[in-house]
JSON list of C-alpha atoms in Angstrom, two decimals:
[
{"chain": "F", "resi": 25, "resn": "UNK", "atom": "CA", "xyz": [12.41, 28.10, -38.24]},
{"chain": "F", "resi": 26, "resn": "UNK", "atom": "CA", "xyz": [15.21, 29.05, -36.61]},
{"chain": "F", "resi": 27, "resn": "UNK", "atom": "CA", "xyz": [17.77, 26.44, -35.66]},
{"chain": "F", "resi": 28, "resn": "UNK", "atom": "CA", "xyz": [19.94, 26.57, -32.38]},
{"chain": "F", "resi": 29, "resn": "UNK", "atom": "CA", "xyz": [23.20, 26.76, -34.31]},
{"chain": "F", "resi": 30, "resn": "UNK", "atom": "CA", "xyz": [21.33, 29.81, -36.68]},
{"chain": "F", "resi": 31, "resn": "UNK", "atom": "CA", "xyz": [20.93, 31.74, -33.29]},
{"chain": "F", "resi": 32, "resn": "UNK", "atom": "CA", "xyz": [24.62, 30.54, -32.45]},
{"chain": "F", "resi": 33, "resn": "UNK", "atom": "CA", "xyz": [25.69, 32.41, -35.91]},
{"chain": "F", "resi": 34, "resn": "UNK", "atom": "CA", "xyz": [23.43, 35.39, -35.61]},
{"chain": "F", "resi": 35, "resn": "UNK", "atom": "CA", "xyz": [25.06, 35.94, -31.77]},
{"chain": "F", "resi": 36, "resn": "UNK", "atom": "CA", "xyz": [28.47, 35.44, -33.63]},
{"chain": "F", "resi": 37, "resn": "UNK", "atom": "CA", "xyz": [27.52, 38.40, -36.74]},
{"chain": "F", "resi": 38, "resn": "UNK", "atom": "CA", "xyz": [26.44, 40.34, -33.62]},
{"chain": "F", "resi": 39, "resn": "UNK", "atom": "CA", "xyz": [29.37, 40.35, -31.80]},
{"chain": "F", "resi": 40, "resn": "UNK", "atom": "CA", "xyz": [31.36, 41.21, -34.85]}
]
């Protein structure tokens, strides 16, 4: 499952 903070991380390696 994905957590809130995994989504929060994901958005983050997105950005990047």
């Amino acid at each position: 499952m994905r957590n809130k903070r995994m989504k929060k991380l994901e958005n983050k390696s997105l950005l990047m």
